Tab-separated table of C-alpha atoms in Angstrom:
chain	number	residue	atom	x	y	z
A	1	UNK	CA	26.080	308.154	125.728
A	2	UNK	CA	26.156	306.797	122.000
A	3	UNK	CA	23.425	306.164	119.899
A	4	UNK	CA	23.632	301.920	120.877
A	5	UNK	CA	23.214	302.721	124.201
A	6	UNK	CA	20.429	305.027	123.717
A	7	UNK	CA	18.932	302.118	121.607
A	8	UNK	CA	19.433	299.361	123.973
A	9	UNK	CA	18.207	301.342	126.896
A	10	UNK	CA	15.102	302.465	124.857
A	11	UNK	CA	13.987	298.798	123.795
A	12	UNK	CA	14.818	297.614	127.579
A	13	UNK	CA	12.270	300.757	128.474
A	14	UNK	CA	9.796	299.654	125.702
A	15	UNK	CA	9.772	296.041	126.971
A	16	UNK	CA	8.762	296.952	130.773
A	17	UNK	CA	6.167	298.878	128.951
A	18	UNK	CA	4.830	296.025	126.941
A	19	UNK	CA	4.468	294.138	130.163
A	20	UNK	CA	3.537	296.332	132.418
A	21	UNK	CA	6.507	297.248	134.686
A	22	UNK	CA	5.763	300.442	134.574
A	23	UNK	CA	8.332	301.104	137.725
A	24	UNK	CA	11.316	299.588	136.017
A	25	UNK	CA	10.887	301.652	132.542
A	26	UNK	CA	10.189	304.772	134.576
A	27	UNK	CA	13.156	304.408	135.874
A	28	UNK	CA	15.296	303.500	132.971
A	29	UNK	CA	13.860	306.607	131.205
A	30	UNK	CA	14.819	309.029	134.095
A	31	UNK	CA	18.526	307.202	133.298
A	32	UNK	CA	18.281	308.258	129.908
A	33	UNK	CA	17.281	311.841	130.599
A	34	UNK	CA	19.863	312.109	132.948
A	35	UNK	CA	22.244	311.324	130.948
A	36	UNK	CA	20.918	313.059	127.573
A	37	UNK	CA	21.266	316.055	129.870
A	38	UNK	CA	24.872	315.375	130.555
A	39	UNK	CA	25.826	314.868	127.149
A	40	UNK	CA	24.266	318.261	125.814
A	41	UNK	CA	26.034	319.875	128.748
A	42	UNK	CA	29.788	317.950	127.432
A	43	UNK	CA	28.778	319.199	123.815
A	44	UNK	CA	28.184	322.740	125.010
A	45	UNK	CA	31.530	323.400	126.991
A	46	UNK	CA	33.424	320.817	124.138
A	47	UNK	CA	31.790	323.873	121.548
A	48	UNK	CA	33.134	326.766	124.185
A	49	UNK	CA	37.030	325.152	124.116
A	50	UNK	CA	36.261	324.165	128.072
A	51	UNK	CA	36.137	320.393	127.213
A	52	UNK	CA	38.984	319.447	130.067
A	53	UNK	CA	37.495	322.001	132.666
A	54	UNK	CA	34.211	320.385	132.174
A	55	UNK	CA	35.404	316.968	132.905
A	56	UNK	CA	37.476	317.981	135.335
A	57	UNK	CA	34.253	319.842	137.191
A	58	UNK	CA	31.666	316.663	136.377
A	59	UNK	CA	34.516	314.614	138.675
A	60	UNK	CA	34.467	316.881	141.626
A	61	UNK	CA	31.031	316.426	141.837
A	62	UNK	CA	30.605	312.497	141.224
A	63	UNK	CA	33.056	312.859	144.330
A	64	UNK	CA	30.433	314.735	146.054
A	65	UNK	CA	27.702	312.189	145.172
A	66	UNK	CA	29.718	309.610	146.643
A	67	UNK	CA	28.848	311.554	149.951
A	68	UNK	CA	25.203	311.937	151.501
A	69	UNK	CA	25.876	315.597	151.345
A	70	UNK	CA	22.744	316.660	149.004
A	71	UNK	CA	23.543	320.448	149.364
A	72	UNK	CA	26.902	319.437	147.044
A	73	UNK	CA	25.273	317.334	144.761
A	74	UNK	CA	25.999	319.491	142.366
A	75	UNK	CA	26.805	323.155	141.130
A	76	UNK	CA	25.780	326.568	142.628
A	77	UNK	CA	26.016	330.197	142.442
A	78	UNK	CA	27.305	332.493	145.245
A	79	UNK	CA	26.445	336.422	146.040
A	80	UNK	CA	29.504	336.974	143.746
A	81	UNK	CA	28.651	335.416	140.647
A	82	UNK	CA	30.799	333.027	141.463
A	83	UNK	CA	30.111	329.458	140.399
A	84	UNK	CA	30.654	326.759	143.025
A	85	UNK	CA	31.702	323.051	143.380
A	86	UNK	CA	32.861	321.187	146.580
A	87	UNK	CA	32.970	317.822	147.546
A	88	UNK	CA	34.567	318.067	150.722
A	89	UNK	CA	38.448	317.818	149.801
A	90	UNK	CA	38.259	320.128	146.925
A	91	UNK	CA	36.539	323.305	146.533
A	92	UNK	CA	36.394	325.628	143.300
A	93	UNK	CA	34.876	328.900	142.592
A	94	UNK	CA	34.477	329.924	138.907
A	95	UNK	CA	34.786	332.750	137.367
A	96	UNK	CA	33.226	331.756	133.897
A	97	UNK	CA	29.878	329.007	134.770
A	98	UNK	CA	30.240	326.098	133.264
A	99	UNK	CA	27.091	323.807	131.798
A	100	UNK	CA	26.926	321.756	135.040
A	101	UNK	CA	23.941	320.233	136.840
A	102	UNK	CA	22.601	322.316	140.144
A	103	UNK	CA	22.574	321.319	143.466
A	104	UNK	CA	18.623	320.425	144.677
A	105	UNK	CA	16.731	323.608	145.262
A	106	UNK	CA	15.441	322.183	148.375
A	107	UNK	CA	18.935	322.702	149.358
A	108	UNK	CA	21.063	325.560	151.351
A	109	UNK	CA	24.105	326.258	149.026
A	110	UNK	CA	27.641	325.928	151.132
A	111	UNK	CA	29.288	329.352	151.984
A	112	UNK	CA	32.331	328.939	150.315
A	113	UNK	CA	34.004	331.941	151.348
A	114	UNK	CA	34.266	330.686	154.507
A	115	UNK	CA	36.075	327.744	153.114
A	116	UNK	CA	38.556	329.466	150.600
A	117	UNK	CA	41.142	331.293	151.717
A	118	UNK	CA	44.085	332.810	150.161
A	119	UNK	CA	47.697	331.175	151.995
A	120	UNK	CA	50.709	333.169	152.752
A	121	UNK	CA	53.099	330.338	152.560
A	122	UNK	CA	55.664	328.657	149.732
A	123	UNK	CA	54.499	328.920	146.583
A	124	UNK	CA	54.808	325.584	144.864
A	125	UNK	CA	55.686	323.842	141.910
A	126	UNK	CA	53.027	322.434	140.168
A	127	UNK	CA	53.641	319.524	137.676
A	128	UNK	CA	52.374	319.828	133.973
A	129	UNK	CA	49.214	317.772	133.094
A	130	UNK	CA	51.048	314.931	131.170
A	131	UNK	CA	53.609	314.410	133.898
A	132	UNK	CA	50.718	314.353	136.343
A	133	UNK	CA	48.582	311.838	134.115
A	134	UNK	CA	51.347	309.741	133.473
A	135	UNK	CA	52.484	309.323	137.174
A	136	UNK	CA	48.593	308.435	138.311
A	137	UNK	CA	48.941	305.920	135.642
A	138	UNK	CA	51.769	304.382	136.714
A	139	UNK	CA	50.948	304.658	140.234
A	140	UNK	CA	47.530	303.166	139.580
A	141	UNK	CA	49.295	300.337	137.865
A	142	UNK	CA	51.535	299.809	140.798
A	143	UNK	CA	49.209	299.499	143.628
A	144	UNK	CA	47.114	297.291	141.532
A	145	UNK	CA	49.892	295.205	141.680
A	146	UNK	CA	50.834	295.613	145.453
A	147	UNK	CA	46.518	294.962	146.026
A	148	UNK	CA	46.963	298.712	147.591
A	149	UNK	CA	43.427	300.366	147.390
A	150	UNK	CA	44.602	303.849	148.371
A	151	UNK	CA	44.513	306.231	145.598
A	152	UNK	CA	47.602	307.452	143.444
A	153	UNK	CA	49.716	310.775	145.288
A	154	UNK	CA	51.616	313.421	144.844
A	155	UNK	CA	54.331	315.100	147.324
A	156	UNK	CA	55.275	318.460	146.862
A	157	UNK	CA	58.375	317.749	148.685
A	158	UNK	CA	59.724	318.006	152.276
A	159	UNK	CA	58.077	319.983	154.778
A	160	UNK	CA	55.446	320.216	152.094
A	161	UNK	CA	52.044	318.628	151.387
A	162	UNK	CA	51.470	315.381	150.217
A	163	UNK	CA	48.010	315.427	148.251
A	164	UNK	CA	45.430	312.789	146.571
A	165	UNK	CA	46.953	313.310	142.742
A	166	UNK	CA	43.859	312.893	140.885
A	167	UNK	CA	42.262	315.552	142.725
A	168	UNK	CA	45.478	317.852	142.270
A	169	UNK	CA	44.808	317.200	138.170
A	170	UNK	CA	41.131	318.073	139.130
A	171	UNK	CA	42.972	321.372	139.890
A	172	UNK	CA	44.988	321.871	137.305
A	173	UNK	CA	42.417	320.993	134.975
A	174	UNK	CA	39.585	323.756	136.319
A	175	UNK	CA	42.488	326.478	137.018
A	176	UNK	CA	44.798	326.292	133.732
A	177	UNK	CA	47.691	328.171	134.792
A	178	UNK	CA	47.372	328.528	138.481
A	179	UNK	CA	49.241	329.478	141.420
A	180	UNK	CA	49.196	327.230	144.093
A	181	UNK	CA	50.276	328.191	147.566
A	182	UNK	CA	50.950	326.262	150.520
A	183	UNK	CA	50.004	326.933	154.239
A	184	UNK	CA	52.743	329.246	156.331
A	185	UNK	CA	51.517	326.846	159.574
A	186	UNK	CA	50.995	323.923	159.315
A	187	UNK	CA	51.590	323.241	155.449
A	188	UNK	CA	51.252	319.427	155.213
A	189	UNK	CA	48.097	319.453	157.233
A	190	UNK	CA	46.142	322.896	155.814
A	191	UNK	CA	45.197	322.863	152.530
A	192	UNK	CA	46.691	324.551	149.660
A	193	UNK	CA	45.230	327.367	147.496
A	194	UNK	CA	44.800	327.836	144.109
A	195	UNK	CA	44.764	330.670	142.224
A	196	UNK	CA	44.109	331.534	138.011
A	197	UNK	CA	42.180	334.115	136.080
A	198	UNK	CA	39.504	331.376	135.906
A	199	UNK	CA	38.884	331.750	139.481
A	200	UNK	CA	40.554	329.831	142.961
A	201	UNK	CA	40.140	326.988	145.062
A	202	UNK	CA	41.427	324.777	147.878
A	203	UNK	CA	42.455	321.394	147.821
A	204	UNK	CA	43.166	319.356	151.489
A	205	UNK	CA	46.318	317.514	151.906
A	206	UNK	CA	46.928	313.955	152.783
A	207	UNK	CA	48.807	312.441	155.459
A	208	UNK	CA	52.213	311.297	154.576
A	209	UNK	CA	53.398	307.751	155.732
């Protein structure tokens, strides 16, 4: 958040104030903290070179917002030391913690080890990041066109998954130079794992037409 926004934010606070709608500028406030909070927690991964993991990470979890899910509403840490985002499709365990927000204490954290599991099948090729970004671009563009509402994917090929392609850059983003392996049984309906010295994951596939 810039500094305008802070400003027009902080007068729209001051004026519920001045009249008394106390509700409305508490409320505008706890936007304002929230989002201070974010910002110092961009600026301190942006200072430790993890700018794109960061973003990458702050997705997965406005996915899991989207969801009435409270126990991955955020970030958590597992008996490993591992650090821990899910959101139902996609699931990540870090190696190095990133500056994210925390799941609600009043919530259980998600086992994720049940979850995660390393596949025996094809290993695939995964695209780079520009030739990813520029095909959800263009696919974004497309079905905007066609009024499709579905989002942007990408097939590994035949006999291979088919997966949401924002999510897979979600991937590629959090694990820089990762592995990903595909299902022996099953492959276009089990979900693929990810490997990288900055820790695994899973992402589900989608159904192809």
């Amino acid at each position: 958040m810039n500094a305008e926004k802070v400003l027009t934010w902080s007068v729209a606070a001051l004026g519920h104030l001045k009249n008394g709608a106390n509700g409305n500028a508490a409320e505008i406030l706890d936007y304002l903290k929230t989002e201070a909070e974010a910002e110092i927690r961009r600026n301190a991964a942006k200072q430790s070179g993890n700018a794109n993991r960061q973003k990458a990470a702050e997705r997965v979890i406005k996915s899991a917002k989207s969801t009435q899910r409270e126990a991955l509403h955020g970030s958590w840490i597992d008996s490993k030391g591992l650090q821990c985002i899910c959101d139902g499709f996609q699931a990540y365990r870090l190696r190095e913690a990133l500056p994210l927000e925390t799941i609600p204490e009043k919530e259980t954290p998600l086992d994720l080890s049940r979850i995660i599991a390393e596949n025996r099948g094809d290993l695939l090729t995964l695209p780079p990041v520009p030739e990813l970004k520029a095909h959800i671009k263009a696919e974004k563009a497309r079905k905007k066109a066609q009024k499709d509402k579905t989002a942007p994917a990408w097939d590994f090929g035949e006999e291979l998954p088919q997966v949401n392609a924002e999510y897979l850059l979600n991937a590629l983003e959090l694990l820089p130079d990762a592995i990903a392996i595909a299902s022996r049984e099953r492959p276009t309906l089990r979900a693929i794992y990810f490997k990288s010295e900055h820790g695994d994951g899973i992402l589900l596939p989608v159904r192809k037409a």
